[in-house]
mmCIF file of C-alpha atoms in Angstrom:
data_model
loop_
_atom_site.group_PDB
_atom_site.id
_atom_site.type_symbol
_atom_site.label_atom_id
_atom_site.label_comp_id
_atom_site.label_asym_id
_atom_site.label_seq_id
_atom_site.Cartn_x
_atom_site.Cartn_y
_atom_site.Cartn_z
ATOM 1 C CA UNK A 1 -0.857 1.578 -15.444
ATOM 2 C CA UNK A 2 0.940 0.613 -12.344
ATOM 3 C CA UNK A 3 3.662 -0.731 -14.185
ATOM 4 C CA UNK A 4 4.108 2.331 -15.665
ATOM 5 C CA UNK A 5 3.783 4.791 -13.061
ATOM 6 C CA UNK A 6 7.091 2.630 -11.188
ATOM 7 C CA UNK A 7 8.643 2.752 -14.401
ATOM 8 C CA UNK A 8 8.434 6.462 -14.693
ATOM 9 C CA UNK A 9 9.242 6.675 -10.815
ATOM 10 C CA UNK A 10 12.330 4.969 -11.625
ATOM 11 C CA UNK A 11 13.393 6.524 -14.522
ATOM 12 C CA UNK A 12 12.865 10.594 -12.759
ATOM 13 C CA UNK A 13 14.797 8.905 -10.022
ATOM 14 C CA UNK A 14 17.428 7.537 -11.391
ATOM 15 C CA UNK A 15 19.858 10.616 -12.688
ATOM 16 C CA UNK A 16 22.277 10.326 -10.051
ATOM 17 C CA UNK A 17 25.091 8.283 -10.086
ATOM 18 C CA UNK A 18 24.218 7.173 -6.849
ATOM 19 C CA UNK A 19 21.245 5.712 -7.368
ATOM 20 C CA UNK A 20 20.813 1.913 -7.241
ATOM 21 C CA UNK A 21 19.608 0.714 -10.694
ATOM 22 C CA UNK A 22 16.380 -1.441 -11.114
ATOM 23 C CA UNK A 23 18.361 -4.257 -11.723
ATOM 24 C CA UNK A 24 20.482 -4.336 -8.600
ATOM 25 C CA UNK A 25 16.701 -3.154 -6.896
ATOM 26 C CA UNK A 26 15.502 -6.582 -8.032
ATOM 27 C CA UNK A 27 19.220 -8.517 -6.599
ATOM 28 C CA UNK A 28 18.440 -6.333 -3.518
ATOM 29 C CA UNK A 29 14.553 -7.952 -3.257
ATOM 30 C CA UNK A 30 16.080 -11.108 -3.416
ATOM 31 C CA UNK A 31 18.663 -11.570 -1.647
ATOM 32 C CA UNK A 32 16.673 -10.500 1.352
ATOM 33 C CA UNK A 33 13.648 -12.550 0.622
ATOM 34 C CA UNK A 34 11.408 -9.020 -0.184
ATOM 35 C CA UNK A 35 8.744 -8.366 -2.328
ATOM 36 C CA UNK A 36 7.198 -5.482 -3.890
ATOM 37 C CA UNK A 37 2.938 -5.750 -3.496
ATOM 38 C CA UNK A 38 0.462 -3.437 -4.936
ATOM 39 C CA UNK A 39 -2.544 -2.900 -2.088
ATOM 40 C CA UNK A 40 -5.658 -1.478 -3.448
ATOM 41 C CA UNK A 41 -7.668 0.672 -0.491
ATOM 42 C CA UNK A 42 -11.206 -0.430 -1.254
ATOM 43 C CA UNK A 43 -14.558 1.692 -0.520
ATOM 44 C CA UNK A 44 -15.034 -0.058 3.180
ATOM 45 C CA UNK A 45 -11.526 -0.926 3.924
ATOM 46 C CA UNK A 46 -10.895 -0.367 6.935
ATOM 47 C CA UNK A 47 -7.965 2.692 5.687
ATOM 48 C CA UNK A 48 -10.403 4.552 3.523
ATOM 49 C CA UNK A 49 -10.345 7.942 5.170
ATOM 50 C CA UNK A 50 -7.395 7.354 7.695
ATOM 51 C CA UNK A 51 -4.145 9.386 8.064
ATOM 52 C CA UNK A 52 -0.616 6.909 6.811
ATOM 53 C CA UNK A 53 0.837 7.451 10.164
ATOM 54 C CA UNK A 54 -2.679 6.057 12.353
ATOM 55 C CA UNK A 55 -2.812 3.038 9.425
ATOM 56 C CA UNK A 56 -1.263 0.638 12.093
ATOM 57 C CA UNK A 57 0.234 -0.762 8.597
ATOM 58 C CA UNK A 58 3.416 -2.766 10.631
ATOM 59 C CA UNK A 59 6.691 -0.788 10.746
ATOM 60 C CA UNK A 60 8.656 -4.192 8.997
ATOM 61 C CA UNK A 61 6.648 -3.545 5.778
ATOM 62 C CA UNK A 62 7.999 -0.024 3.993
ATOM 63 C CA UNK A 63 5.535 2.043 2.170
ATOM 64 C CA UNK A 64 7.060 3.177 -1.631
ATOM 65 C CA UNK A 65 4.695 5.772 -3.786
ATOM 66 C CA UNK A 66 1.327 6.215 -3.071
ATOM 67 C CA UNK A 67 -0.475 6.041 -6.867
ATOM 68 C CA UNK A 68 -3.890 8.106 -7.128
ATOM 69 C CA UNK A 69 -5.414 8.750 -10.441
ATOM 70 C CA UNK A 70 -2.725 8.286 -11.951
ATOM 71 C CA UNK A 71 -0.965 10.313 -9.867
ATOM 72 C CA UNK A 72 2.027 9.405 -8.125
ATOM 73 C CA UNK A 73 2.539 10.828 -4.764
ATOM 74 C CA UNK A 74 5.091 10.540 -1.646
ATOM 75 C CA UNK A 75 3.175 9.881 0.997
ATOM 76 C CA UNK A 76 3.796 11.374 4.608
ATOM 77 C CA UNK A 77 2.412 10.430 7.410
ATOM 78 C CA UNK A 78 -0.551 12.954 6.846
ATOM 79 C CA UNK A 79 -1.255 11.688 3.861
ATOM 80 C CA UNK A 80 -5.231 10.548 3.599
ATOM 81 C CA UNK A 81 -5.646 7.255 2.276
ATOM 82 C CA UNK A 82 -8.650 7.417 -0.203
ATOM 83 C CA UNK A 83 -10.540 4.811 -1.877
ATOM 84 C CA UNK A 84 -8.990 3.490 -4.793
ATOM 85 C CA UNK A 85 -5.521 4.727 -3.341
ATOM 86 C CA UNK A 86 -3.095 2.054 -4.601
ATOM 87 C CA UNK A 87 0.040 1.504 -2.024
ATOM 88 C CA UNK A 88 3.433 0.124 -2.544
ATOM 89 C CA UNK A 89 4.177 -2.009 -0.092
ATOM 90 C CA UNK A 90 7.998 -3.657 0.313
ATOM 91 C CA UNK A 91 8.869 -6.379 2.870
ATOM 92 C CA UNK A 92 9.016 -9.688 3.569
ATOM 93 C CA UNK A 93 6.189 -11.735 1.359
ATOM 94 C CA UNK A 94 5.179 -13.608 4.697
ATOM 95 C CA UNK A 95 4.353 -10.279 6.618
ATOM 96 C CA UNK A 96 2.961 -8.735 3.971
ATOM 97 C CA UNK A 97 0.275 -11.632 3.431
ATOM 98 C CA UNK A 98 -0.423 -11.537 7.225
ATOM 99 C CA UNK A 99 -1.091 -7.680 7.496
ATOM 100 C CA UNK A 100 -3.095 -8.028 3.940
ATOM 101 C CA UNK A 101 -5.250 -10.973 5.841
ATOM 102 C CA UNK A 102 -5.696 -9.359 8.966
ATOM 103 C CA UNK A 103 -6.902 -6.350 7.050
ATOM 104 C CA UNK A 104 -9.269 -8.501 4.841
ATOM 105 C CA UNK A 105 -10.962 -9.780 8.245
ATOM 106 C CA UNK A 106 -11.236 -6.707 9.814
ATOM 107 C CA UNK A 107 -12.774 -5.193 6.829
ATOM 108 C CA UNK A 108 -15.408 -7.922 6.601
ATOM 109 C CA UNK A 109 -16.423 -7.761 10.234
ATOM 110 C CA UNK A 110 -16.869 -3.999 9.873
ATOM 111 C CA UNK A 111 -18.901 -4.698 6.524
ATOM 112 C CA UNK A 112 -20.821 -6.992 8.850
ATOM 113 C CA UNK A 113 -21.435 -4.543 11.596
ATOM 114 C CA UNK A 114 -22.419 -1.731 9.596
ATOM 115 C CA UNK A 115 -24.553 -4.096 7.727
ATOM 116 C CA UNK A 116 -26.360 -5.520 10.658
ATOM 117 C CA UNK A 117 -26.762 -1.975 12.369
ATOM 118 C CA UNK A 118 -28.585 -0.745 8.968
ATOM 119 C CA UNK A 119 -31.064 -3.990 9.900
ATOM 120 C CA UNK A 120 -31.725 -2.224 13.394
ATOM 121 C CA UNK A 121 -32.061 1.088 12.252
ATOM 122 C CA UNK A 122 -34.802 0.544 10.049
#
């Protein structure tokens, strides 16, 4: 599905003589040590519900399409990240993994929070 989506992405894209072709995409990605990661919003990430531009996602990792239902959009800055929203994220594989982690932990200690305040609650 993803795989497609790009590849369908690419192909509407690429009509112009000016565009860069997927091969010299993938030179590009290399030469400078990038990689291309597919991030899957889950239900208590900490993004579900939060405009792009207050995502705090760092500004050395680029955001590509945004792929909902199987629906490929551009994302803006007031775009809504949803569950189940799947970015595309391009940078360097090293900063990528650290925003990916720091996410992870933050999610858990909000799963943890909201867990322990339904304890109280009760």
């Amino acid at each position: 599905m993803l795989k497609e989506a790009i590849m369908e992405l690419y192909t509407t894209l690429n009509n112009d003589e000016h565009n860069v072709s997927l091969e010299q995409f993938g030179e590009i990605l290399e030469t400078g040590d990038f990689v291309v990661r597919k991030f899957i919003v889950g239900k208590h990430s900490l993004l579900d519900g939060v405009l792009l531009k207050n995502s705090n996602i760092p500004v050395n990792i680029l955001i590509g399409p945004l792929i909902r239902e199987n629906e490929i959009i551009l994302a803006d800055g007031n775009t809504i990240l949803l569950n189940n929203d799947i970015l595309i994220l391009v940078g360097k594989k090293d900063d990528i993994g650290i925003f990916k982690g720091q996410l992870k932990e933050i999610t858990t200690l909000k799963k943890i929070k909201n867990f322990i305040f339904k304890l109280f609650r009760k």
